[in-house]
Amino acid sequence: MDGKMEGILNILDRLNSNINIVNKEDLDEQYENLEDFRDLIRDLIRDLDILLNSFNSVNQNDGDEVERMLFELHRIITTFEWHFSEVSDLNTKILKEYKDKINNV
């Protein structure tokens, strides 16, 4: 997964180098975030596997136990979501302006 994210960043970086829609610091920050993501992803996938495998042993009549499981699931999802959202924001910025910029060059 992290290799795919790096591939996306490389494409955005290459496209941006032609037209400078986003500043280099924003792209560099995402490459730094990617390093954090690489460190996190192994732990997140392990945690998610544990959570999914233990679901059948959760007492669904115990609201506290279900709530703990759902909070953990939320933590995992939002961590993934944040990293994807950051890259998506760069993609959106380039998407909105790229065509106009290359047509006006």
mmCIF file of C-alpha atoms in Angstrom:
data_model
loop_
_atom_site.group_PDB
_atom_site.id
_atom_site.type_symbol
_atom_site.label_atom_id
_atom_site.label_comp_id
_atom_site.label_asym_id
_atom_site.label_seq_id
_atom_site.Cartn_x
_atom_site.Cartn_y
_atom_site.Cartn_z
ATOM 1 C CA MET A 1 0.000 0.000 0.000
ATOM 2 C CA ASP A 2 2.759 2.445 0.849
ATOM 3 C CA GLY A 3 4.354 1.771 -2.541
ATOM 4 C CA LYS A 4 1.082 2.732 -4.218
ATOM 5 C CA MET A 5 0.914 5.935 -2.181
ATOM 6 C CA GLU A 6 4.472 6.741 -3.226
ATOM 7 C CA GLY A 7 3.517 6.075 -6.850
ATOM 8 C CA ILE A 8 0.643 8.535 -6.548
ATOM 9 C CA LEU A 9 2.922 11.157 -5.001
ATOM 10 C CA ASN A 10 5.489 10.621 -7.746
ATOM 11 C CA ILE A 11 2.847 11.207 -10.419
ATOM 12 C CA LEU A 12 1.580 14.356 -8.681
ATOM 13 C CA ASP A 13 5.130 15.594 -8.197
ATOM 14 C CA ARG A 14 5.972 15.036 -11.857
ATOM 15 C CA LEU A 15 2.803 16.762 -13.080
ATOM 16 C CA ASN A 16 3.297 19.609 -10.654
ATOM 17 C CA SER A 17 6.910 20.137 -11.751
ATOM 18 C CA ASN A 18 5.578 21.254 -15.145
ATOM 19 C CA ILE A 19 3.070 23.774 -13.843
ATOM 20 C CA ASN A 20 3.770 24.547 -10.152
ATOM 21 C CA ILE A 21 0.213 24.441 -8.847
ATOM 22 C CA VAL A 22 1.197 23.287 -5.373
ATOM 23 C CA ASN A 23 4.359 24.431 -3.689
ATOM 24 C CA LYS A 24 7.262 22.050 -3.297
ATOM 25 C CA GLU A 25 6.999 22.178 0.498
ATOM 26 C CA ASP A 26 3.484 20.690 0.365
ATOM 27 C CA LEU A 27 4.720 17.789 -1.734
ATOM 28 C CA ASP A 28 7.775 17.319 0.472
ATOM 29 C CA GLU A 29 5.509 17.215 3.509
ATOM 30 C CA GLN A 30 3.504 14.400 1.940
ATOM 31 C CA TYR A 31 6.681 12.431 1.252
ATOM 32 C CA GLU A 32 7.544 12.871 4.944
ATOM 33 C CA ASN A 33 4.024 11.759 5.890
ATOM 34 C CA LEU A 34 4.579 8.718 3.691
ATOM 35 C CA GLU A 35 7.531 7.724 5.857
ATOM 36 C CA ASP A 36 5.277 7.983 8.917
ATOM 37 C CA PHE A 37 2.627 5.983 7.072
ATOM 38 C CA ARG A 38 5.160 3.241 6.347
ATOM 39 C CA ASP A 39 5.945 3.001 10.033
ATOM 40 C CA LEU A 40 2.259 2.988 10.978
ATOM 41 C CA ILE A 41 0.847 0.680 8.333
ATOM 42 C CA ARG A 42 2.348 -2.521 9.721
ATOM 43 C CA ASP A 43 0.958 -1.745 13.164
ATOM 44 C CA LEU A 44 -2.415 -0.664 11.789
ATOM 45 C CA ILE A 45 -2.824 -3.802 9.713
ATOM 46 C CA ARG A 46 -1.780 -5.959 12.666
ATOM 47 C CA ASP A 47 -4.262 -4.129 14.933
ATOM 48 C CA LEU A 48 -7.014 -4.447 12.334
ATOM 49 C CA ASP A 49 -6.333 -8.163 11.893
ATOM 50 C CA ILE A 50 -6.512 -8.670 15.654
ATOM 51 C CA LEU A 51 -9.727 -6.694 15.852
ATOM 52 C CA LEU A 52 -11.379 -8.543 12.969
ATOM 53 C CA ASN A 53 -10.273 -11.935 14.252
ATOM 54 C CA SER A 54 -11.522 -11.204 17.753
ATOM 55 C CA PHE A 55 -14.918 -9.877 16.713
ATOM 56 C CA ASN A 56 -16.634 -13.246 17.174
ATOM 57 C CA SER A 57 -15.504 -13.344 20.797
ATOM 58 C CA VAL A 58 -16.968 -9.907 21.559
ATOM 59 C CA ASN A 59 -20.054 -10.079 23.724
ATOM 60 C CA GLN A 60 -22.486 -8.032 21.659
ATOM 61 C CA ASN A 61 -24.660 -7.565 24.736
ATOM 62 C CA ASP A 62 -21.811 -5.811 26.564
ATOM 63 C CA GLY A 63 -22.061 -2.183 25.485
ATOM 64 C CA ASP A 64 -18.670 -1.278 26.973
ATOM 65 C CA GLU A 65 -16.897 -4.091 25.125
ATOM 66 C CA VAL A 66 -18.590 -3.238 21.823
ATOM 67 C CA GLU A 67 -17.813 0.445 22.344
ATOM 68 C CA ARG A 68 -14.088 -0.324 22.931
ATOM 69 C CA MET A 69 -14.007 -2.383 19.748
ATOM 70 C CA LEU A 70 -15.742 0.343 17.732
ATOM 71 C CA PHE A 71 -13.441 3.053 19.098
ATOM 72 C CA GLU A 72 -10.419 0.960 18.109
ATOM 73 C CA LEU A 73 -11.900 0.421 14.653
ATOM 74 C CA HIS A 74 -12.510 4.159 14.395
ATOM 75 C CA ARG A 75 -8.880 4.895 15.338
ATOM 76 C CA ILE A 76 -7.586 2.559 12.656
ATOM 77 C CA ILE A 77 -9.938 3.850 9.953
ATOM 78 C CA THR A 78 -9.266 7.520 10.664
ATOM 79 C CA THR A 79 -5.510 6.987 10.604
ATOM 80 C CA PHE A 80 -5.748 5.461 7.133
ATOM 81 C CA GLU A 81 -8.259 8.088 6.107
ATOM 82 C CA TRP A 82 -6.047 10.999 7.181
ATOM 83 C CA HIS A 83 -3.111 9.841 5.084
ATOM 84 C CA PHE A 84 -5.261 9.235 2.022
ATOM 85 C CA SER A 85 -7.058 12.546 2.504
ATOM 86 C CA GLU A 86 -3.794 14.489 2.547
ATOM 87 C CA VAL A 87 -2.714 13.014 -0.790
ATOM 88 C CA SER A 88 -6.224 13.428 -2.164
ATOM 89 C CA ASP A 89 -6.095 17.152 -1.350
ATOM 90 C CA LEU A 90 -2.955 17.524 -3.473
ATOM 91 C CA ASN A 91 -4.560 15.560 -6.280
ATOM 92 C CA THR A 92 -7.632 17.797 -6.153
ATOM 93 C CA LYS A 93 -5.552 20.986 -6.301
ATOM 94 C CA ILE A 94 -3.706 19.760 -9.368
ATOM 95 C CA LEU A 95 -6.886 18.389 -10.951
ATOM 96 C CA LYS A 96 -8.651 21.732 -10.663
ATOM 97 C CA GLU A 97 -5.938 23.703 -12.446
ATOM 98 C CA TYR A 98 -3.759 21.393 -14.539
ATOM 99 C CA LYS A 99 -5.766 21.395 -17.769
ATOM 100 C CA ASP A 100 -6.185 25.184 -17.803
ATOM 101 C CA LYS A 101 -2.513 25.763 -17.051
ATOM 102 C CA ILE A 102 -1.207 23.479 -19.793
ATOM 103 C CA ASN A 103 -3.661 24.934 -22.312
ATOM 104 C CA ASN A 104 -2.477 28.451 -21.504
ATOM 105 C CA VAL A 105 1.225 27.735 -21.792
#
